[in-house]
Coordinates of C-alpha atoms in Angstrom, one line a residue:
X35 CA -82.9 -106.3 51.7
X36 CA -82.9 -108.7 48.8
X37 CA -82.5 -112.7 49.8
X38 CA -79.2 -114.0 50.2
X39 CA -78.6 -117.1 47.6
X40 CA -77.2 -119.9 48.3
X41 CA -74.0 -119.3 45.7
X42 CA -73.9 -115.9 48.1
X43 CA -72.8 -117.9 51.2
X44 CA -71.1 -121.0 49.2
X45 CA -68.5 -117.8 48.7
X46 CA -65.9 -117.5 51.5
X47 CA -64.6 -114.4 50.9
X48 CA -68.6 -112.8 51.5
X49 CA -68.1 -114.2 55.1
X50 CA -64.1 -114.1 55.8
X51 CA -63.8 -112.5 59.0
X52 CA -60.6 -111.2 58.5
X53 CA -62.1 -109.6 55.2
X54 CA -65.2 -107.8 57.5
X55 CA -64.2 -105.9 60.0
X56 CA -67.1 -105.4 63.0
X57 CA -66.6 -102.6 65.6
X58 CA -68.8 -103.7 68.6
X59 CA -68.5 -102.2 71.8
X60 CA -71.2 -101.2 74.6
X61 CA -72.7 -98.3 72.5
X62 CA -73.0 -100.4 69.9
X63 CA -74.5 -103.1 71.7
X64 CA -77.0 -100.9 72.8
X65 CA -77.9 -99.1 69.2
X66 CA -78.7 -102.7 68.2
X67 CA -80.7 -103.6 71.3
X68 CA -82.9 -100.5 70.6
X69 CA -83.7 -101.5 66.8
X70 CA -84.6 -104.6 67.2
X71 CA -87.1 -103.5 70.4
X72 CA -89.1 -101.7 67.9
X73 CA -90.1 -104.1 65.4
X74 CA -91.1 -106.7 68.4
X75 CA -95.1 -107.2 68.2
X76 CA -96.9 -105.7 71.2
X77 CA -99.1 -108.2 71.5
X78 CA -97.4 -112.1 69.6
X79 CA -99.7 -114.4 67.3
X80 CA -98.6 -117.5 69.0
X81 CA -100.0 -120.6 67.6
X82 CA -103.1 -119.8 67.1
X83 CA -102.0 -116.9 64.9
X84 CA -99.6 -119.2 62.6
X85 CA -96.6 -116.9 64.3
X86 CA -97.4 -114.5 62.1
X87 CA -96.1 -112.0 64.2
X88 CA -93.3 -113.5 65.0
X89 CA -92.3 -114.5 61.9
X90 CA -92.7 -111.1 61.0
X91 CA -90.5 -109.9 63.6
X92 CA -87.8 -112.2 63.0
X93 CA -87.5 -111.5 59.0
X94 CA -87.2 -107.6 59.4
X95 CA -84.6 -107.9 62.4
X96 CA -82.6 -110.4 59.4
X97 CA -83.0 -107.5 57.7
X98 CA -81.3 -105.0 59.9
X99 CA -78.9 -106.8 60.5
X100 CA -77.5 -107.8 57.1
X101 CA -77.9 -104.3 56.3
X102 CA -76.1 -103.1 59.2
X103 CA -73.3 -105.5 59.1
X104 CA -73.0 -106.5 55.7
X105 CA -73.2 -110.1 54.2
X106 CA -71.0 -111.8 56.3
X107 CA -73.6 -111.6 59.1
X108 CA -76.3 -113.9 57.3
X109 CA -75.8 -116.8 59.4
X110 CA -76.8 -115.3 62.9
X111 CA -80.0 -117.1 62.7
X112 CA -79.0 -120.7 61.1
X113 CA -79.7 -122.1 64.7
X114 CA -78.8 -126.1 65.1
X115 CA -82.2 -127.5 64.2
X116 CA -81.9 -126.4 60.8
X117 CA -78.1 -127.2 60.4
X118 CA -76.4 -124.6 61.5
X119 CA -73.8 -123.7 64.3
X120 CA -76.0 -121.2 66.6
X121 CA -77.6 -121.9 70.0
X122 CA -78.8 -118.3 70.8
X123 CA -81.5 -117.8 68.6
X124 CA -84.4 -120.7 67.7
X125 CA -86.4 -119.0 64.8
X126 CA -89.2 -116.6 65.1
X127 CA -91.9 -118.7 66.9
X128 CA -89.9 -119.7 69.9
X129 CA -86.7 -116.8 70.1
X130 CA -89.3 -113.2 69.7
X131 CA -90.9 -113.1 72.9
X132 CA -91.1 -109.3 74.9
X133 CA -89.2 -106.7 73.4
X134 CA -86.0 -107.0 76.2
X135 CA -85.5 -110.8 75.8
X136 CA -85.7 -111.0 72.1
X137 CA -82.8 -108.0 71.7
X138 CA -80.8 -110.0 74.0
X139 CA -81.3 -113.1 72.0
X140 CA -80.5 -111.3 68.3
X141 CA -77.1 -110.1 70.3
X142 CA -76.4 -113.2 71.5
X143 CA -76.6 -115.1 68.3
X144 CA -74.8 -112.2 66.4
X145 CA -72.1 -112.3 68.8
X146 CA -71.8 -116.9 68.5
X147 CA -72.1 -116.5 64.7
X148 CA -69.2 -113.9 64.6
X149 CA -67.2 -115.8 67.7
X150 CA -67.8 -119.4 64.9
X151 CA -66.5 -117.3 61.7
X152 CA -63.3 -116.7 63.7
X153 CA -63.0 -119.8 65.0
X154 CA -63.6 -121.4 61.3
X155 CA -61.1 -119.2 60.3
X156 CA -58.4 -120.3 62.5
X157 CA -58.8 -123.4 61.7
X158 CA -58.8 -123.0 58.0
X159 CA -55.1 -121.1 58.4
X160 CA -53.7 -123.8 60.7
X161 CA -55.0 -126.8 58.3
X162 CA -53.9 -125.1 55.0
X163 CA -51.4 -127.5 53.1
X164 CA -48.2 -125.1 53.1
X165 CA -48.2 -123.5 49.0
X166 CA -45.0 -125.1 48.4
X167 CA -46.3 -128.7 49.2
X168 CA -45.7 -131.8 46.8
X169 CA -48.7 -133.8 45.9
X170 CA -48.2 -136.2 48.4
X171 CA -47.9 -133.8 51.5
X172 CA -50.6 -132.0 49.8
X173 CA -52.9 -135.0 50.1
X174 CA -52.3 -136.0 53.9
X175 CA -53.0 -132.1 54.7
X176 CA -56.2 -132.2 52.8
X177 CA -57.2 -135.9 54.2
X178 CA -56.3 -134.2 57.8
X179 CA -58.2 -130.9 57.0
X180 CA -61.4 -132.4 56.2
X181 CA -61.6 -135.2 59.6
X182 CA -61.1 -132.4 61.3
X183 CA -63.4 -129.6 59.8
X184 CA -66.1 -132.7 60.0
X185 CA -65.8 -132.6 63.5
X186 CA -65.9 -128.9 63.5
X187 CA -69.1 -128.4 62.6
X188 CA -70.5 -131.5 64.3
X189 CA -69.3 -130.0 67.4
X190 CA -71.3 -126.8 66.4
X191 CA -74.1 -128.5 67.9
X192 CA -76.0 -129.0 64.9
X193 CA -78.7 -131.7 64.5
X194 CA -81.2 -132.2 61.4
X195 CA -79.0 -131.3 58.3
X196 CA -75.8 -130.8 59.9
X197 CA -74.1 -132.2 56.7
X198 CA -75.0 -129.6 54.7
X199 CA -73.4 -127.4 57.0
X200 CA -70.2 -129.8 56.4
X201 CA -70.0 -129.9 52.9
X202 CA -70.5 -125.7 53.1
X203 CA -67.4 -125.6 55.7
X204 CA -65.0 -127.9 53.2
X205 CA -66.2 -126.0 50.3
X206 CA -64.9 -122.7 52.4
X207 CA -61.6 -124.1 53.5
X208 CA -60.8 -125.2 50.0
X209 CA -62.0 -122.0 47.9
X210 CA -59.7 -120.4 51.1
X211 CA -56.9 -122.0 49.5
X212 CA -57.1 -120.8 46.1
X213 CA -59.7 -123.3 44.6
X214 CA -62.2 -122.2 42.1
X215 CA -65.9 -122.3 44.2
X216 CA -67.6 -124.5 41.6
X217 CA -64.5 -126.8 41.3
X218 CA -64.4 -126.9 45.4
X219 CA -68.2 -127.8 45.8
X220 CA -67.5 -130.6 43.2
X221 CA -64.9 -131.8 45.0
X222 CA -66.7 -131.8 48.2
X223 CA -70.0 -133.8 46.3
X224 CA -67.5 -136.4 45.0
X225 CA -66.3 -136.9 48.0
X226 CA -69.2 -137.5 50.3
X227 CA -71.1 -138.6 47.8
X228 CA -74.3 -138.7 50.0
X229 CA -73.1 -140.6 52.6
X230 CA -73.5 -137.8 55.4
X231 CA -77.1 -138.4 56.7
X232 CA -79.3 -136.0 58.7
X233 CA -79.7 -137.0 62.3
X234 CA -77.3 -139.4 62.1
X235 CA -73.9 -139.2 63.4
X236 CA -71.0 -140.8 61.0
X237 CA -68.3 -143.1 62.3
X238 CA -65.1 -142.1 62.5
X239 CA -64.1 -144.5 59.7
X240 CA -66.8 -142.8 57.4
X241 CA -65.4 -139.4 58.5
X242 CA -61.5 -140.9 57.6
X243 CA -63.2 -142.4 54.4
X244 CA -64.5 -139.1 53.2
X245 CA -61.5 -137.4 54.0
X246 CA -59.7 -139.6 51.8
X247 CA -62.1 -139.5 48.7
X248 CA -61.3 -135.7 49.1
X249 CA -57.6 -135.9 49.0
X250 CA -57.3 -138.3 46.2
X251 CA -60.0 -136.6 44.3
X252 CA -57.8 -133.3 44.5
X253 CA -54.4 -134.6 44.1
X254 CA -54.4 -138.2 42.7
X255 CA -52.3 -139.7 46.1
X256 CA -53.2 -141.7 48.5
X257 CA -52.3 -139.7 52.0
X258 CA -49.5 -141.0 54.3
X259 CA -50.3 -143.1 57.4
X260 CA -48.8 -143.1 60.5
X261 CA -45.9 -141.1 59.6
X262 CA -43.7 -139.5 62.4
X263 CA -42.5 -136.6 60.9
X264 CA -46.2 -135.7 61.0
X265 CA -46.4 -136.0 64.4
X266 CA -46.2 -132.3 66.1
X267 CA -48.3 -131.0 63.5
X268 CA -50.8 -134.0 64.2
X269 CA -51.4 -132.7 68.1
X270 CA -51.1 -128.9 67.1
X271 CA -54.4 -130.0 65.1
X272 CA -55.6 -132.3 67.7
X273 CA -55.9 -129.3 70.5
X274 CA -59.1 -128.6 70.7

């Protein structure tokens, strides 16, 4: 399978859920089990062997799965230490182990990755700034979108390089909404501007501060505060 770039997974619509449609059931479940039991060393490298095998392992079970399931499926592996949203899977050296647990574990982490596409997805609809919006309710949706797609993906558990997770997540929701990718990642860089730090967890005024950049960035307007007639809207977001 060739390497998936990075402008492959800055695209939205390669990953969309509702673009990919995945049949899983038991039989299924099984088929995939099965293929990745074969390519599970008999006998691992461990550290003294550098993981070879492992490594090994891991890379030609990526394989399979992206060419089984199509793009969108990239990110079953992009396990929290290196930014990403899955718990399931830790990379090669610690996740391929005997044939039965590793299978499980590649299921598992499909299944989180899939379960966190939808989930993104859902969230991108509800936070959407309605088409017919005026600049200035156009702004407070944006402002309101990114706190709380910042918070999405630090509740991903993520750790080391959870922002770039972030700034892929706002360049999704915005290219969802009819921007231009390069424009969208742009925006995104302007308005974080480095100020998202591995490791360390931002305060909520950074996170407001950000959110604001972006909005005025995109739309020239400063977004409302405090206004009532936001209100319902304001806990519908607030749910989770």
């Amino acid at each position: 399978m060739p390497p998936i770039t990075y402008e492959d997974i800055r695209d939205w619509e390669a990953v969309d859920p509702a673009r990919h449609s995945f049949a899983w059931d038991e039989d299924e479940e099984k088929h995939l089990r099965s293929l990745v039991r074969e390519w599970v060393p008999p006998v691992l490298s461990t550290m003294a062997g550098w993981w070879e095998g492992e490594h090994w392992c891991a890379s030609q079970v990526d394989a399979i799965i992206r060419e089984r399931y199509g793009t969108w499926a990239w990110g079953w592996n992009w396990y929290h230490c290196s930014g990403g949203p899955i718990g399931s899977w830790t990379g090669g050296p610690s996740s391929v182990t005997t044939p039965d647990e590793t299978a499980a574990r590649v299921v598992a982490a499909l299944l989180e990755w899939r379960e966190w596409l939808e989930r993104t997805a859902q969230r991108f609809t509800e936070l959407a700034p309605p088409p017919d919006a005026s600049p200035e309710d156009r702004s407070w949706h944006l402002e309101r979108a990114c706190v709380r797609l910042v918070t999405h993906t630090m509740d991903s558990g993520a750790d080391n390089a959870w922002q770039g997770q972030t700034s892929m997540v706002l360049g999704w929701f915005l290219t969802s909404t009819g921007m231009d990718r390069a424009e969208a990642a742009q925006a995104v860089e302007r308005a974080i501007g480095g100020r998202f730090k591995s490791w360390v967890a931002p305060k909520q005024t950074l996170i407001e501060s950000v959110g604001e950049n972006l909005a005025v960035g995109l739309t020239g307007h400063a977004p409302y505060r405090d206004h009532r007639e936001w209100e319902a809207l304001e806990k519908l977001h607030d749910r989770y």
